[in-house]
Amino acid sequence: MSDSEEESQDRQLKLVLVGDGASGKTSLATRFSQEAFGKQYKQTIGLDFFLKRITLPGNLNVTLQVWDIGGQTLGGKMLDKYVYGAQGVLLVYDITNSQSFENLEDWYSMVKKANEESDVQPVISLVGNKIDLEHMRTVKVDKHQRFCQENGLISQFVSAKTGDSVFLCFQRVAAEILGIKLNKAEIEQSQSLLKPGDDSRSHTGRARRREWIHSQGQQDGEMESQRQIERERDREIGYTPPLFLFFLLFSTCGKPNPKN
Ligand SMILES: Nc1nc2c(ncn2[C@@H]2O[C@H](COP(=O)(O)OP(=O)(O)OP(=O)(O)O)[C@@H](O)[C@H]2O)c(=O)[nH]1
Ligand SMILES: [Mg+2]
């Protein structure tokens, strides 16, 4: 491959979204990649994937692979595998739910542990979601800022519902990973990029997301990498039942017969 061909290829970054159930991770990924929002909560089982291509200052095309990890996976055996190798991590909590903020300590420890043997450490951002519900805020801004300062995290506040600062949130993390500085004008422009929200579209579910990824992927020539991560996910999720059945079979058949 010639130098110019190599340069024209997109950079690919793996970003993971972690945090408690119902903090709004899927809503953020959906807002970012499809400019849609659904009011109804549909728990993510295991994980889901989204793809979005953005252009950073300097005309640099970047494809973001967003791994949306279900809140119920904390403590599960697959979690560190999902997080391993991520270049960016978004620690998401709900500003109206103090417990979701307190639990970030556990999520953060897990992220550090998953990457402790990796040479490159991910860029991590603390993301307070649901700022459209400012009047119901229970997590003080001070607390949020302190956590960022103590741990060297990028501080962000967003609303998946209105789209406020959602594009900027992902863009800032991608830019930081690639060592690109966003100027004030670029930040201001990105802040309102996905606003005003189009709330008429509802949560689309995996089928619609696949459809979207399909059309985007064809356009961008990204289908192979998408298929690859879908295969990986299907393999991981399809892993547990056969093992469990095998164990059951083994424990039943393996019992010594007292008559022998
Ligand atoms: N008002 C408001 N509601 C939001 C916002 N983001 C998400 N929600 C709602 O919060 C609920 C949970 O959102 P999800 O995105 O499904 O949460 P999640 O973090 O993916 O949850 P798990 O899949 O269980 O880990 C849904 O009812 C969303 O409509 C927001 O910015 N503002
Ligand atoms: Mg979810």
Coordinates of C-alpha atoms and ligand atoms in Angstrom, one line a residue:
M1 CA 0.0 0.0 0.0
S2 CA 1.4 3.4 -0.9
D3 CA 1.8 6.2 1.6
S4 CA -1.0 8.2 0.2
E5 CA -3.4 5.3 0.3
E6 CA -2.5 4.7 3.9
E7 CA -3.1 8.3 4.8
S8 CA -6.5 8.4 3.2
Q9 CA -7.7 5.5 5.3
D10 CA -9.8 6.3 8.4
R11 CA -8.4 5.9 11.8
Q12 CA -10.4 3.5 13.9
L13 CA -10.9 4.0 17.6
K14 CA -12.6 1.8 20.2
L15 CA -14.6 3.7 22.8
V16 CA -16.5 2.0 25.6
L17 CA -19.4 3.3 27.5
V18 CA -19.7 2.1 31.1
G19 CA -21.8 3.0 34.1
D20 CA -24.9 1.9 36.0
G21 CA -28.1 0.6 34.3
A22 CA -30.4 3.4 33.2
S23 CA -27.7 6.1 33.4
G24 CA -28.3 6.7 29.6
K25 CA -25.4 4.9 27.8
T26 CA -27.5 3.5 25.0
S27 CA -29.4 6.8 24.7
L28 CA -26.0 8.6 24.3
A29 CA -24.8 6.2 21.7
T30 CA -28.1 6.4 19.8
R31 CA -28.2 10.2 19.9
F32 CA -24.6 10.3 18.7
S33 CA -24.9 7.8 15.9
Q34 CA -28.5 8.2 14.8
E35 CA -29.6 11.5 16.1
A36 CA -32.5 9.8 17.8
F37 CA -33.8 9.4 21.4
G38 CA -36.4 7.1 22.9
K39 CA -38.2 7.7 26.3
Q40 CA -38.7 4.1 26.9
Y41 CA -36.0 2.2 28.9
K42 CA -34.8 -1.0 27.2
Q43 CA -32.1 -2.7 29.2
T44 CA -28.9 -3.6 27.3
I45 CA -28.2 -7.3 27.7
G46 CA -24.4 -7.9 27.5
L47 CA -23.3 -5.2 25.0
D48 CA -24.2 -3.5 21.8
F49 CA -22.2 -1.8 19.1
F50 CA -22.5 1.5 17.2
L51 CA -20.4 3.0 14.5
K52 CA -20.0 6.6 13.6
R53 CA -17.6 8.4 11.3
I54 CA -16.5 11.9 12.2
T55 CA -14.0 14.4 10.9
L56 CA -11.6 16.0 13.3
P57 CA -9.9 19.3 12.7
G58 CA -7.2 18.9 10.0
N59 CA -9.6 16.9 7.9
L60 CA -8.8 13.7 9.8
N61 CA -11.5 11.1 9.3
V62 CA -12.0 8.9 12.3
T63 CA -14.4 5.9 12.7
L64 CA -15.5 5.5 16.2
Q65 CA -16.5 2.0 17.3
V66 CA -18.8 2.6 20.3
W67 CA -19.1 -0.4 22.6
D68 CA -22.2 0.2 24.7
I69 CA -21.9 -2.1 27.8
G70 CA -25.0 -3.0 29.7
G71 CA -25.0 -1.8 33.3
Q72 CA -25.8 -5.3 34.6
T73 CA -22.4 -6.6 33.5
L74 CA -20.5 -5.1 36.5
G75 CA -19.0 -8.1 38.3
G76 CA -19.5 -10.4 35.3
K77 CA -16.6 -12.4 33.8
M78 CA -16.8 -10.9 30.3
L79 CA -16.6 -7.2 31.4
D80 CA -12.8 -6.8 31.4
K81 CA -12.6 -8.4 28.0
Y82 CA -15.1 -5.9 26.6
V83 CA -13.1 -3.0 28.1
Y84 CA -9.6 -4.3 27.2
G85 CA -7.9 -2.4 24.5
A86 CA -10.2 0.6 24.5
Q87 CA -8.5 3.8 23.5
G88 CA -11.3 5.8 25.2
V89 CA -13.7 5.2 28.1
L90 CA -16.8 7.2 29.0
L91 CA -17.8 6.7 32.6
V92 CA -21.5 7.6 32.5
Y93 CA -23.8 8.5 35.4
D94 CA -27.2 10.1 35.8
I95 CA -27.0 13.6 37.5
T96 CA -30.4 12.9 39.2
N97 CA -29.2 9.6 40.7
S98 CA -26.5 9.8 43.3
Q99 CA -26.1 6.0 43.5
S100 CA -25.1 6.0 39.8
F101 CA -22.3 8.4 40.7
E102 CA -21.2 6.5 43.8
N103 CA -21.0 3.3 41.8
L104 CA -18.6 4.9 39.3
E105 CA -15.8 4.1 41.8
D106 CA -16.4 0.4 41.0
W107 CA -16.6 1.0 37.3
Y108 CA -13.4 3.0 37.3
S109 CA -11.5 0.4 39.3
M110 CA -12.7 -2.2 36.8
V111 CA -11.5 -0.1 33.8
K112 CA -8.1 0.4 35.5
K113 CA -7.8 -3.3 36.3
A114 CA -8.8 -4.4 32.8
N115 CA -6.0 -2.3 31.3
E116 CA -3.3 -2.8 33.9
E117 CA -1.2 -5.0 31.6
S118 CA -1.8 -2.9 28.5
D119 CA 1.1 -0.5 27.4
V120 CA -1.3 2.2 26.4
Q121 CA -3.8 3.6 28.9
P122 CA -7.2 4.8 27.7
V123 CA -8.3 8.4 27.7
I124 CA -11.1 8.5 30.3
S125 CA -14.0 11.0 30.6
L126 CA -16.5 11.5 33.4
V127 CA -19.9 12.1 31.8
G128 CA -22.8 13.5 33.8
N129 CA -25.9 12.7 31.7
K130 CA -29.5 14.1 31.8
I131 CA -28.7 17.8 32.2
D132 CA -32.1 18.5 30.8
L133 CA -33.3 17.5 34.3
E134 CA -31.1 20.1 36.1
H135 CA -33.9 20.9 38.5
M136 CA -33.7 17.3 39.8
R137 CA -30.0 17.2 40.1
T138 CA -28.7 15.3 43.2
V139 CA -25.0 15.0 42.3
K140 CA -23.3 18.4 43.0
V141 CA -21.1 19.8 40.2
D142 CA -18.3 20.1 42.8
K143 CA -18.3 16.4 43.5
H144 CA -18.1 15.7 39.8
Q145 CA -15.2 18.1 39.3
R146 CA -13.3 16.7 42.3
F147 CA -13.5 13.2 40.9
C148 CA -12.2 14.5 37.6
Q149 CA -9.3 16.4 39.2
E150 CA -8.3 13.5 41.5
N151 CA -8.2 11.1 38.6
G152 CA -7.2 13.2 35.7
L153 CA -10.4 12.7 33.8
I154 CA -12.1 14.8 31.1
S155 CA -15.1 16.5 32.6
Q156 CA -18.4 16.6 30.6
F157 CA -22.1 17.2 31.1
V158 CA -24.5 16.1 28.4
S159 CA -28.2 15.3 27.6
A160 CA -29.0 12.4 25.4
K161 CA -32.5 13.7 25.3
T162 CA -31.9 17.1 23.9
G163 CA -28.5 16.2 22.3
D164 CA -26.8 19.0 24.3
S165 CA -23.0 18.5 24.1
V166 CA -23.3 14.8 23.0
F167 CA -21.3 15.2 19.7
L168 CA -18.7 17.3 21.6
C169 CA -18.4 14.6 24.3
F170 CA -17.4 11.9 21.8
Q171 CA -15.4 14.3 19.7
R172 CA -13.3 15.6 22.7
V173 CA -12.4 12.0 23.7
A174 CA -11.4 11.1 20.1
A175 CA -9.4 14.3 19.7
E176 CA -7.6 13.8 23.0
I177 CA -6.7 10.2 22.0
L178 CA -5.2 11.5 18.8
G179 CA -3.5 14.4 20.4
I180 CA -5.6 17.0 18.5
K181 CA -6.5 20.3 20.2
L182 CA -9.9 21.7 19.7
N183 CA -10.1 25.4 19.7
K184 CA -12.9 27.5 21.4
A185 CA -14.8 28.0 18.2
E186 CA -14.8 24.3 17.3
I187 CA -16.0 23.4 20.9
E188 CA -18.8 25.9 20.7
Q189 CA -19.9 24.7 17.3
S190 CA -19.9 21.0 18.4
Q191 CA -21.8 21.7 21.6
S192 CA -25.1 22.3 19.7
L193 CA -24.4 19.9 16.8
L194 CA -27.1 17.3 17.7
K195 CA -29.6 19.9 18.9
P196 CA -32.4 20.5 18.7
G197 CA -33.3 16.8 19.4
D198 CA -35.7 14.9 17.2
D199 CA -37.7 13.2 19.8
S200 CA -40.3 11.9 17.4
R201 CA -38.1 8.9 16.6
S202 CA -38.1 6.2 19.2
H203 CA -35.5 3.8 20.4
T204 CA -34.9 1.8 17.3
G205 CA -33.6 -1.5 18.8
R206 CA -30.9 -3.7 17.4
A207 CA -32.7 -4.4 14.1
R208 CA -32.9 -0.7 13.1
R209 CA -29.4 -0.1 14.4
R210 CA -28.1 -2.9 12.2
E211 CA -30.0 -1.4 9.3
W212 CA -28.4 2.0 10.0
I213 CA -25.0 0.4 10.4
H214 CA -25.5 -1.4 7.2
S215 CA -26.2 1.7 5.2
Q216 CA -23.4 3.6 6.9
G217 CA -21.0 0.8 6.5
Q218 CA -21.6 0.3 2.8
Q219 CA -21.1 4.0 2.4
D220 CA -17.9 4.1 4.4
G221 CA -16.6 0.6 3.5
E222 CA -16.7 -0.4 7.2
M223 CA -18.9 -3.5 6.9
E224 CA -16.1 -6.0 7.5
S225 CA -15.0 -4.5 10.8
Q226 CA -18.7 -4.3 11.9
R227 CA -19.2 -8.0 11.0
Q228 CA -16.1 -8.9 12.9
I229 CA -17.3 -7.2 16.1
E230 CA -20.8 -8.7 15.7
R231 CA -19.3 -12.1 15.3
E232 CA -17.1 -11.5 18.4
R233 CA -20.1 -10.5 20.4
D234 CA -22.3 -13.4 19.2
R235 CA -19.5 -15.8 20.1
E236 CA -19.2 -14.2 23.6
I237 CA -22.9 -14.2 24.3
G238 CA -23.4 -17.7 22.8
Y239 CA -20.7 -19.0 25.1
T240 CA -22.5 -19.4 28.4
P241 CA -25.5 -21.7 27.7
P242 CA -23.5 -24.6 26.2
L243 CA -21.0 -24.5 29.0
F244 CA -23.7 -24.4 31.6
L245 CA -25.5 -27.4 30.0
F246 CA -22.3 -29.3 29.8
F247 CA -21.7 -28.7 33.5
L248 CA -25.2 -30.0 34.3
L249 CA -24.7 -33.1 32.2
F250 CA -21.4 -33.8 33.7
S251 CA -22.6 -33.4 37.3
T252 CA -25.5 -35.7 36.6
C253 CA -23.6 -38.4 34.7
G254 CA -20.5 -38.3 36.8
K255 CA -22.2 -39.3 40.1
P256 CA -21.0 -42.7 41.4
N257 CA -23.7 -45.4 41.5
P258 CA -24.0 -46.6 45.2
K259 CA -25.0 -50.0 43.9
N260 CA -21.6 -50.6 42.2
Ligands
LIG1 N1 -34.6 13.1 30.7 C1 -33.6 12.3 30.2 N2 -33.8 10.9 30.1 C2 -32.8 10.2 29.6 C3 -31.6 10.8 29.1 N3 -30.8 9.8 28.7 C4 -31.5 8.6 28.9 N4 -32.7 8.9 29.4 C5 -33.7 7.9 29.8 O1 -33.1 7.1 30.8 C6 -33.6 5.7 30.6 C7 -32.4 4.8 30.5 O2 -31.6 5.1 29.4 P1 -30.7 4.0 28.7 O3 -29.9 4.7 27.6 O4 -31.4 2.8 28.2 O5 -29.7 3.6 29.9 P2 -28.5 2.6 29.9 O6 -27.4 3.2 30.6 O7 -28.2 2.1 28.5 O8 -29.0 1.3 30.7 P3 -28.5 -0.2 30.7 O9 -28.7 -0.7 29.3 O10 -29.4 -0.9 31.6 O11 -27.1 -0.2 31.1 C8 -34.4 5.7 29.4 O12 -35.8 5.8 29.8 C9 -34.0 7.0 28.6 O13 -35.1 7.5 27.9 C10 -31.4 12.2 29.2 O14 -30.4 12.8 28.8 N5 -32.5 12.9 29.7
MG2 MG -28.3 0.3 27.6

